[in-house]
Coordinates of C-alpha atoms in Angstrom, one line a residue:
Chain H
M1 CA -240.5 -62.2 77.9
K2 CA -242.4 -59.1 77.0
S3 CA -241.9 -55.9 74.9
Y4 CA -241.2 -52.6 76.5
R5 CA -241.7 -49.1 75.2
L6 CA -239.9 -46.4 77.1
V7 CA -240.8 -42.8 76.1
C8 CA -238.4 -40.1 77.2
V9 CA -238.3 -36.3 77.3
S10 CA -234.8 -34.8 77.6
Q11 CA -234.3 -31.2 78.4
A12 CA -231.3 -29.3 77.2
L13 CA -229.3 -28.0 80.2
S14 CA -226.6 -26.5 78.0
P15 CA -226.3 -25.8 74.2
I16 CA -226.6 -29.0 72.2
S17 CA -224.1 -29.2 69.4
H18 CA -225.0 -32.4 67.6
A19 CA -223.3 -31.5 64.4
S20 CA -223.7 -32.7 60.9
G21 CA -220.7 -31.0 59.3
T22 CA -219.0 -27.7 58.9
A23 CA -219.3 -24.7 56.6
G24 CA -215.9 -23.1 56.7
N25 CA -215.1 -22.6 60.4
E26 CA -218.8 -22.9 61.4
S27 CA -220.2 -26.1 62.8
I28 CA -223.7 -26.9 61.5
I29 CA -226.2 -28.8 63.7
A30 CA -227.9 -31.9 62.4
R31 CA -231.3 -31.3 61.0
Q32 CA -233.9 -33.5 59.4
D33 CA -236.5 -32.6 56.8
I34 CA -240.0 -32.5 58.2
K35 CA -243.1 -32.0 56.0
T36 CA -245.3 -29.3 57.4
P37 CA -248.3 -27.3 56.0
R38 CA -245.9 -24.6 54.9
G39 CA -243.6 -27.1 53.1
M40 CA -240.4 -29.0 54.0
V41 CA -238.7 -27.5 57.0
K42 CA -235.3 -28.5 58.3
V43 CA -235.6 -29.2 62.1
P44 CA -232.8 -29.9 64.5
F45 CA -232.8 -33.4 65.9
L46 CA -230.7 -36.0 67.7
S47 CA -229.8 -39.0 65.7
G48 CA -230.8 -42.5 66.9
N49 CA -227.2 -43.5 66.3
A50 CA -225.8 -40.9 68.7
L51 CA -228.5 -41.6 71.4
R52 CA -227.9 -45.4 71.1
H53 CA -224.2 -45.1 71.6
R54 CA -224.1 -42.3 74.2
S55 CA -227.1 -43.4 76.3
V56 CA -227.0 -47.1 76.1
R57 CA -223.9 -48.8 74.7
A58 CA -221.1 -46.7 76.0
P59 CA -222.1 -46.3 79.6
G60 CA -223.3 -49.9 79.9
M61 CA -220.3 -51.5 78.3
L62 CA -217.8 -49.3 80.2
H63 CA -219.5 -50.3 83.4
L64 CA -219.3 -53.9 82.4
I65 CA -215.6 -53.7 81.6
D66 CA -214.9 -52.0 84.9
R67 CA -217.2 -54.2 87.0
W68 CA -215.7 -57.4 85.5
Q69 CA -212.2 -56.0 86.0
L70 CA -211.2 -56.3 82.4
V71 CA -209.4 -53.0 82.0
G72 CA -206.2 -53.6 80.1
K73 CA -207.1 -57.3 79.5
L74 CA -209.1 -57.1 76.3
S75 CA -207.8 -57.0 72.8
K76 CA -208.7 -54.0 70.7
P77 CA -211.1 -56.0 68.4
I78 CA -213.0 -57.1 71.5
L79 CA -213.2 -53.5 72.8
N80 CA -214.4 -52.3 69.5
F81 CA -217.1 -55.0 69.5
L82 CA -218.2 -54.1 73.0
L83 CA -218.0 -50.3 72.7
H84 CA -218.7 -49.7 69.1
G85 CA -220.5 -52.7 67.7
G86 CA -217.5 -54.3 66.0
N87 CA -217.3 -55.0 62.3
L88 CA -217.3 -57.9 59.8
T89 CA -213.7 -58.4 58.9
E90 CA -213.6 -62.0 57.6
S91 CA -214.8 -62.9 54.1
T92 CA -216.3 -66.1 55.1
A93 CA -219.2 -65.1 57.3
H94 CA -221.4 -67.8 58.7
E95 CA -224.2 -68.3 61.2
N96 CA -223.4 -70.0 64.5
T97 CA -226.7 -70.2 66.4
E98 CA -225.1 -71.8 69.4
R99 CA -222.8 -68.8 69.7
I100 CA -225.7 -66.4 69.4
A101 CA -227.7 -68.2 72.0
A102 CA -224.7 -68.1 74.4
M103 CA -224.2 -64.4 73.8
H104 CA -227.9 -63.7 74.5
R105 CA -227.6 -65.6 77.8
L106 CA -224.4 -64.1 79.0
F107 CA -224.7 -60.5 77.8
P108 CA -228.2 -59.0 78.4
L109 CA -226.9 -55.6 77.0
L110 CA -225.6 -57.2 73.8
R111 CA -228.9 -59.0 73.3
L112 CA -230.4 -55.5 73.1
L113 CA -227.6 -53.9 71.0
G114 CA -226.3 -56.7 68.9
G115 CA -223.0 -56.1 67.1
S116 CA -220.7 -57.8 64.6
L117 CA -218.2 -60.4 65.3
P118 CA -215.4 -60.8 62.8
N119 CA -217.4 -63.4 60.9
Q120 CA -220.9 -63.0 62.1
I121 CA -223.5 -60.2 62.5
L122 CA -225.6 -60.4 65.6
A123 CA -229.0 -58.7 65.6
G124 CA -230.1 -56.7 68.6
S125 CA -233.6 -56.4 70.0
L126 CA -233.5 -52.7 70.9
D127 CA -235.0 -50.0 68.7
C128 CA -233.6 -46.5 69.6
W129 CA -235.7 -43.6 68.3
A130 CA -234.1 -40.4 67.1
G131 CA -234.7 -37.4 69.3
A132 CA -237.4 -35.1 68.0
L133 CA -237.3 -31.4 69.0
V134 CA -240.6 -30.4 70.5
C135 CA -241.8 -27.5 68.3
E136 CA -244.7 -26.7 66.0
E137 CA -243.1 -28.5 63.1
T138 CA -243.0 -31.8 64.9
R139 CA -246.6 -31.6 66.0
D140 CA -247.8 -34.4 63.7
M141 CA -244.9 -36.7 64.8
L142 CA -245.4 -36.2 68.5
T143 CA -249.2 -35.8 68.9
G144 CA -249.9 -39.6 68.6
L145 CA -247.0 -40.4 70.8
L146 CA -247.4 -38.0 73.8
P147 CA -250.7 -38.2 75.6
C148 CA -251.0 -34.5 76.3
F149 CA -249.5 -32.7 73.4
P150 CA -250.7 -29.1 73.6
H151 CA -253.5 -27.9 71.3
A152 CA -252.1 -24.4 71.3
R153 CA -249.5 -23.5 68.7
L154 CA -245.9 -24.2 69.7
L155 CA -242.9 -22.1 69.0
P156 CA -241.3 -22.8 65.6
A157 CA -238.1 -24.9 65.4
E158 CA -235.9 -22.0 64.5
R159 CA -236.7 -20.3 67.8
F160 CA -234.7 -23.0 69.5
S161 CA -231.6 -22.5 67.3
T162 CA -228.8 -20.4 68.6
G163 CA -225.2 -19.8 67.9
W164 CA -221.9 -19.9 69.7
Q165 CA -218.4 -18.5 69.1
Y166 CA -215.1 -19.3 70.8
T167 CA -211.6 -18.3 70.3
R168 CA -208.4 -20.3 70.3
S169 CA -205.7 -18.0 71.4
D170 CA -201.9 -17.7 70.7
A171 CA -199.2 -18.5 73.2
G172 CA -197.0 -16.0 71.6
R173 CA -198.9 -13.2 73.2
R174 CA -197.5 -14.2 76.6
N175 CA -193.9 -13.8 75.3
L176 CA -192.7 -16.9 77.1
H177 CA -191.4 -18.7 74.1
A178 CA -187.8 -19.4 73.0
A179 CA -186.6 -17.5 69.9
S180 CA -187.4 -19.3 66.8
P181 CA -184.5 -20.3 64.5
D182 CA -186.5 -19.4 61.4
D183 CA -189.9 -18.0 60.4
S184 CA -191.6 -21.4 60.7
E185 CA -193.1 -20.8 64.1
T186 CA -194.2 -17.2 63.7
A187 CA -197.6 -18.0 62.3
S188 CA -200.4 -17.0 64.7
N189 CA -202.3 -19.8 66.4
L190 CA -205.3 -17.5 66.8
M191 CA -208.5 -18.9 65.4
I192 CA -212.1 -17.9 65.9
F193 CA -214.5 -20.8 65.5
S194 CA -218.2 -20.8 65.7
G195 CA -221.3 -22.9 65.2
Q196 CA -224.9 -23.6 65.7
A197 CA -226.5 -25.2 68.7
V198 CA -229.9 -26.0 70.0
A199 CA -230.8 -23.6 72.8
V200 CA -230.9 -24.4 76.5
G201 CA -234.4 -25.3 77.6
S202 CA -235.3 -27.1 74.4
L203 CA -237.1 -30.4 74.8
F204 CA -236.4 -33.6 72.8
V205 CA -238.7 -36.5 72.7
H206 CA -237.0 -39.9 72.2
G207 CA -237.6 -43.5 73.2
Y208 CA -236.5 -47.1 73.3
V209 CA -238.5 -50.1 72.2
L210 CA -237.3 -53.5 73.5
K211 CA -238.9 -56.4 71.6
H212 CA -239.5 -59.7 73.4
V213 CA -237.0 -59.3 76.2
T214 CA -236.6 -60.4 79.7
E215 CA -236.9 -58.1 82.7
I216 CA -233.1 -58.4 83.1
E217 CA -232.5 -57.0 79.7
Y218 CA -234.9 -54.1 80.5
G219 CA -232.8 -53.6 83.6
A220 CA -229.7 -53.4 81.4
L221 CA -231.2 -50.5 79.5
L222 CA -232.4 -48.7 82.6
H223 CA -229.0 -49.2 84.1
S224 CA -227.3 -47.6 81.1
L225 CA -229.6 -44.7 81.2
T226 CA -228.9 -44.2 84.9
L227 CA -225.2 -44.2 84.3
W228 CA -225.5 -41.8 81.3
Q229 CA -227.4 -39.3 83.4
A230 CA -225.0 -39.6 86.3
D231 CA -222.2 -38.7 83.9
G232 CA -223.9 -35.6 82.7
G233 CA -226.2 -37.1 80.1
T234 CA -224.2 -35.6 77.3
I235 CA -224.9 -35.9 73.6
G236 CA -223.2 -34.3 70.6
G237 CA -219.9 -32.5 70.7
K238 CA -218.1 -29.9 72.8
A239 CA -218.9 -31.6 76.1
G240 CA -215.5 -30.5 77.2
I241 CA -216.6 -26.9 77.1
G242 CA -220.0 -27.4 78.6
H243 CA -222.2 -28.3 75.6
G244 CA -224.4 -31.2 75.2
R245 CA -226.0 -31.8 78.6
L246 CA -229.4 -33.3 78.7
R247 CA -231.7 -34.0 81.7
L248 CA -233.5 -37.2 81.0
H249 CA -237.2 -37.7 82.1
L250 CA -238.7 -41.1 81.8
L251 CA -242.5 -41.1 81.1
E252 CA -244.1 -43.6 83.5
P253 CA -241.5 -46.3 83.2
G254 CA -242.8 -48.6 85.9
D255 CA -240.4 -50.1 88.4
I256 CA -236.8 -49.1 87.8
D257 CA -234.9 -50.2 90.8
G258 CA -236.0 -53.9 90.6
P259 CA -235.0 -54.6 87.0
I260 CA -231.6 -52.8 87.5
A261 CA -230.9 -54.8 90.7
R262 CA -231.7 -58.1 89.0
Y263 CA -229.5 -57.1 86.0
L264 CA -226.5 -56.3 88.2
D265 CA -226.9 -59.5 90.2
Y266 CA -227.1 -61.5 87.0
I267 CA -224.0 -60.1 85.3
D268 CA -222.0 -60.8 88.5
R269 CA -223.0 -64.4 88.3
V270 CA -222.2 -65.0 84.6
R271 CA -219.0 -63.0 84.5
D272 CA -216.6 -65.9 84.0
D273 CA -218.6 -67.6 81.3
A274 CA -219.1 -64.3 79.5
V275 CA -215.4 -63.5 79.4
A276 CA -214.7 -67.0 78.1
W277 CA -217.3 -66.5 75.4
L278 CA -215.5 -63.2 74.4
Q279 CA -212.2 -64.9 74.2
A280 CA -213.5 -67.8 72.2
A281 CA -215.5 -65.5 69.8
F282 CA -212.4 -63.5 69.0
D283 CA -209.8 -66.3 69.1
R284 CA -208.4 -66.9 65.6
P285 CA -205.7 -69.4 64.6
A286 CA -202.7 -67.8 62.9
A287 CA -203.4 -67.6 59.2
K288 CA -201.2 -69.9 57.0
K289 CA -199.7 -68.7 53.7
P290 CA -201.2 -70.6 50.7
A291 CA -198.8 -73.3 49.4
K292 CA -197.0 -73.0 46.0
G293 CA -195.4 -75.4 43.6
K294 CA -194.7 -79.0 44.7
K295 CA -196.3 -78.3 48.1
A296 CA -199.5 -77.1 46.5
K297 CA -199.7 -80.4 44.5
G298 CA -199.1 -82.4 47.7
G299 CA -195.5 -83.5 46.5
D300 CA -194.4 -83.8 50.1
D301 CA -196.4 -83.6 53.3
G302 CA -198.7 -81.0 51.7
P303 CA -200.4 -78.2 53.6
N304 CA -201.3 -78.8 57.2
D305 CA -205.1 -79.2 57.0
P306 CA -206.8 -81.4 59.6
I307 CA -209.5 -82.5 57.1
L308 CA -206.9 -83.3 54.5
D309 CA -204.7 -85.1 57.1
M310 CA -207.7 -87.3 58.0
T311 CA -208.3 -88.1 54.4
R312 CA -204.6 -89.0 53.8
Q313 CA -204.6 -91.2 56.8
T314 CA -207.6 -93.0 55.6
N315 CA -206.2 -93.4 52.1
S316 CA -202.9 -94.7 53.6
E317 CA -204.7 -97.2 55.7
L318 CA -206.8 -98.3 52.7
A319 CA -203.6 -98.7 50.6
S320 CA -201.9 -100.8 53.3
Chain S
M1 CA -217.1 -55.3 92.4
N2 CA -219.7 -53.3 94.3
Q3 CA -220.2 -49.8 93.1
A4 CA -222.7 -47.5 94.5
L5 CA -225.5 -47.0 92.0
P6 CA -226.2 -43.4 91.0
P7 CA -229.7 -42.1 91.5
P8 CA -232.2 -43.1 88.7
P9 CA -233.3 -40.7 86.0
V10 CA -236.2 -38.4 86.8
V11 CA -239.6 -40.0 86.4
I12 CA -242.5 -37.9 85.3
D13 CA -246.2 -38.6 84.8
T14 CA -248.6 -37.2 82.2
E15 CA -249.5 -34.1 84.1
Q16 CA -245.9 -33.2 84.6
L17 CA -245.2 -33.8 80.9
R18 CA -248.2 -31.5 80.0
R19 CA -246.7 -28.7 82.1
M20 CA -243.3 -29.2 80.5
L21 CA -244.8 -28.9 77.0
A22 CA -246.9 -25.9 78.0
G23 CA -243.8 -23.9 78.4
L24 CA -243.1 -24.3 74.7
E25 CA -246.4 -22.8 73.6
D26 CA -246.2 -19.8 71.3
P27 CA -247.5 -16.9 73.5
T28 CA -249.0 -15.1 70.5
A29 CA -251.0 -18.1 69.3
E30 CA -254.3 -17.1 71.0
K31 CA -253.7 -13.4 70.9
Q32 CA -253.1 -12.9 67.2
V33 CA -255.8 -10.3 66.7
W34 CA -254.8 -8.4 69.8
W35 CA -251.2 -8.4 68.7
E36 CA -251.9 -7.1 65.3
H37 CA -254.0 -4.2 66.5
D38 CA -254.0 -3.1 70.1
A39 CA -250.5 -4.3 71.0
K40 CA -249.1 -2.8 67.9
N41 CA -250.8 0.5 68.3
I42 CA -249.6 0.9 71.9
A43 CA -246.1 -0.1 71.0
V44 CA -245.9 2.5 68.2
E45 CA -247.3 5.3 70.5
F46 CA -244.8 4.4 73.2
C47 CA -241.8 4.3 70.9
A48 CA -243.0 7.5 69.1
A49 CA -242.9 9.3 72.5
L50 CA -239.3 8.3 73.3
P51 CA -237.5 10.9 71.1
S52 CA -239.2 13.5 73.3
V53 CA -237.2 12.3 76.3
F54 CA -234.0 11.1 74.5
G55 CA -231.0 12.0 76.6
K56 CA -229.3 15.2 75.7
S57 CA -225.9 13.7 76.4
L58 CA -226.3 11.2 73.6
D59 CA -225.7 11.8 69.9
R60 CA -229.0 12.5 68.3
M61 CA -227.8 10.6 65.2
T62 CA -228.1 7.4 67.2
L63 CA -231.6 8.1 68.3
W64 CA -233.4 5.1 66.8
A65 CA -230.6 2.6 67.2
K66 CA -230.3 3.6 70.8
I67 CA -234.0 3.1 71.4
C68 CA -233.9 -0.3 69.7
S69 CA -231.0 -1.5 71.8
S70 CA -232.7 -0.1 75.0
I71 CA -235.8 -2.1 74.2
E72 CA -233.8 -5.3 73.8
A73 CA -232.0 -4.7 77.1
A74 CA -235.2 -3.9 78.9
F75 CA -236.8 -7.1 77.6
A76 CA -233.9 -9.1 79.1
N77 CA -234.4 -7.4 82.4
V78 CA -238.1 -8.0 82.9
V79 CA -239.6 -11.5 83.2
N80 CA -242.8 -10.8 85.1
G81 CA -244.7 -8.3 83.0
D82 CA -243.7 -5.4 85.2
L83 CA -244.4 -2.5 82.7
D84 CA -243.0 0.2 85.0
Q85 CA -239.7 -1.6 85.3
F86 CA -239.7 -2.1 81.6
V87 CA -240.2 1.6 81.0
Q88 CA -237.6 2.4 83.6
C89 CA -235.1 0.2 81.8
V90 CA -235.8 1.8 78.4
L91 CA -235.5 5.3 79.8
E92 CA -232.2 4.4 81.4
G93 CA -231.0 3.0 78.1
I94 CA -231.7 6.3 76.3
Q95 CA -230.3 8.2 79.3
A96 CA -233.5 10.2 79.7
E97 CA -233.3 12.9 82.4
P98 CA -236.0 12.5 85.1
A99 CA -237.0 16.2 85.0
Q100 CA -237.4 16.0 81.2
V101 CA -239.6 12.9 81.5
L102 CA -241.8 14.4 84.2
A103 CA -242.3 17.5 82.1
C104 CA -243.2 15.7 78.9
D105 CA -247.0 15.4 78.4
R106 CA -246.6 13.3 75.3
F107 CA -244.7 10.7 77.2
T108 CA -247.2 10.8 80.1
E109 CA -250.0 10.1 77.6
A110 CA -248.0 7.2 76.2
L111 CA -247.5 5.8 79.7
S112 CA -251.2 6.0 80.4
L113 CA -252.0 4.1 77.2
L114 CA -249.5 1.4 78.3
H115 CA -251.4 1.0 81.6
T116 CA -254.6 0.1 79.7
I117 CA -253.0 -3.3 79.0
R118 CA -254.5 -6.0 81.2
A119 CA -252.1 -7.4 83.7
A120 CA -252.3 -10.9 82.1
D121 CA -251.2 -9.4 78.8
R122 CA -248.3 -7.2 79.9
Q123 CA -245.5 -9.7 79.5
D124 CA -246.9 -10.6 76.2
W125 CA -246.9 -7.0 75.1
I126 CA -243.3 -6.6 76.2
T127 CA -242.5 -9.8 74.2
Y128 CA -244.4 -8.4 71.2
L129 CA -242.4 -5.1 71.3
K130 CA -239.1 -7.0 71.5
T131 CA -239.9 -9.4 68.7
H132 CA -241.3 -6.7 66.4
R133 CA -239.2 -3.8 67.4
I134 CA -237.8 -2.8 64.0
P135 CA -241.2 -2.6 62.1
V136 CA -242.7 -0.9 65.2
L137 CA -239.8 1.6 65.2
V138 CA -240.3 2.3 61.5
M139 CA -243.9 3.3 62.2
A140 CA -242.9 5.1 65.4
K141 CA -240.5 7.2 63.4
A142 CA -243.2 8.1 61.0
R143 CA -245.5 9.0 63.9
W144 CA -242.8 11.1 65.5
Q145 CA -242.1 13.0 62.3
Q146 CA -245.8 13.6 61.9
F147 CA -245.8 15.1 65.4
L148 CA -242.9 17.3 64.6
A149 CA -244.7 18.6 61.5
E150 CA -247.8 19.4 63.6
V151 CA -245.7 21.2 66.1
K152 CA -244.0 23.2 63.4
A153 CA -247.3 24.1 61.8
Q154 CA -248.6 25.6 65.0

């Protein structure tokens, strides 16, 4: 077991539209406040949440589902757990260390990411940094991190901000539609929409810290990053129209092929046990309605409770 | 299931990272003084000479707007500090007639001044003019009007 720190530099190959909201029809990119000598400045960034999902969880888990031939065989709660971290849905949460240990053994990627079973939160061992735009405003953040940060002044953050504008057209212009029985279909579908983006060529520094993990778990992260890049390395929105492509550069990561190969070999070996673990973790007996009236007071057989049944049997044996 | 593994992400070392980051340096950072004096002076003189060769086919009312847009277009067309190509693009933008340019002493002087810029600084000068074009044109207009007043006084 050891800790790994993987520093990455990702270059924007297309406009990055990692949005934080809208103002009217305009999409606004996510920015974070950075304290600089000239005051607080809002600088575009990539959230750790987005990077964690897009670059690690989604590609790794989708591969797992495909590799283990589980497409169409998993319930939605299980898929939400694997692909989105799940959520705590039961009121009686409890700690099951045996279940945690089994998960760590069977799912190297889940050991990194953690998640939430219906009644248990599982911590992960991966810290995913937010992506910092390389600019003059992030000099203090990045100087200690990167071994060769330039001494010369960099361009300010706003030089890397750009805009885009697209149009959604109206089919009525082609005059192919049937006559409308009333005026309800005459409204134009035309809409101009626009937004902000981070410009092509911008650089983001981000990273991953894996605390006390095995080489197989490191391989799980590297494998996810490889898959992410192979699928375009997208982040943020509008990937369907060409936005969001990042080219990932790993800064001196050491051996890549070895850990990935060991990870893939391992998950092939534990497949059956891992699937069984998933089924058991999400298997819930049908909930029984609370009893009322005589039944609630145990007037007849009473509610079907194994502990209560054992108690009644013991009392009955004692009485006889 | 055996799936062919895609190629791994690009791996870089410290030197490669240094080169990537160098591309983000502010080109004006080490030339602040030069920018504020010499580059500015040359830019103003160059722009103040352009009305002398402004195309007769264009509406004179669009003089400064046309010069401004020509500078922007020329900047986009030149990436290697080629001053002559930059000047050519600007002249094409304002539809200057070759004969008129050749006959214009004022423009010839401005061009000579342009060529006093060191080769290493030429792209930076082009960038300076593009990024400061409106304040430069304000001063260029004042210089042009001063020139017209001098001509009228003679």
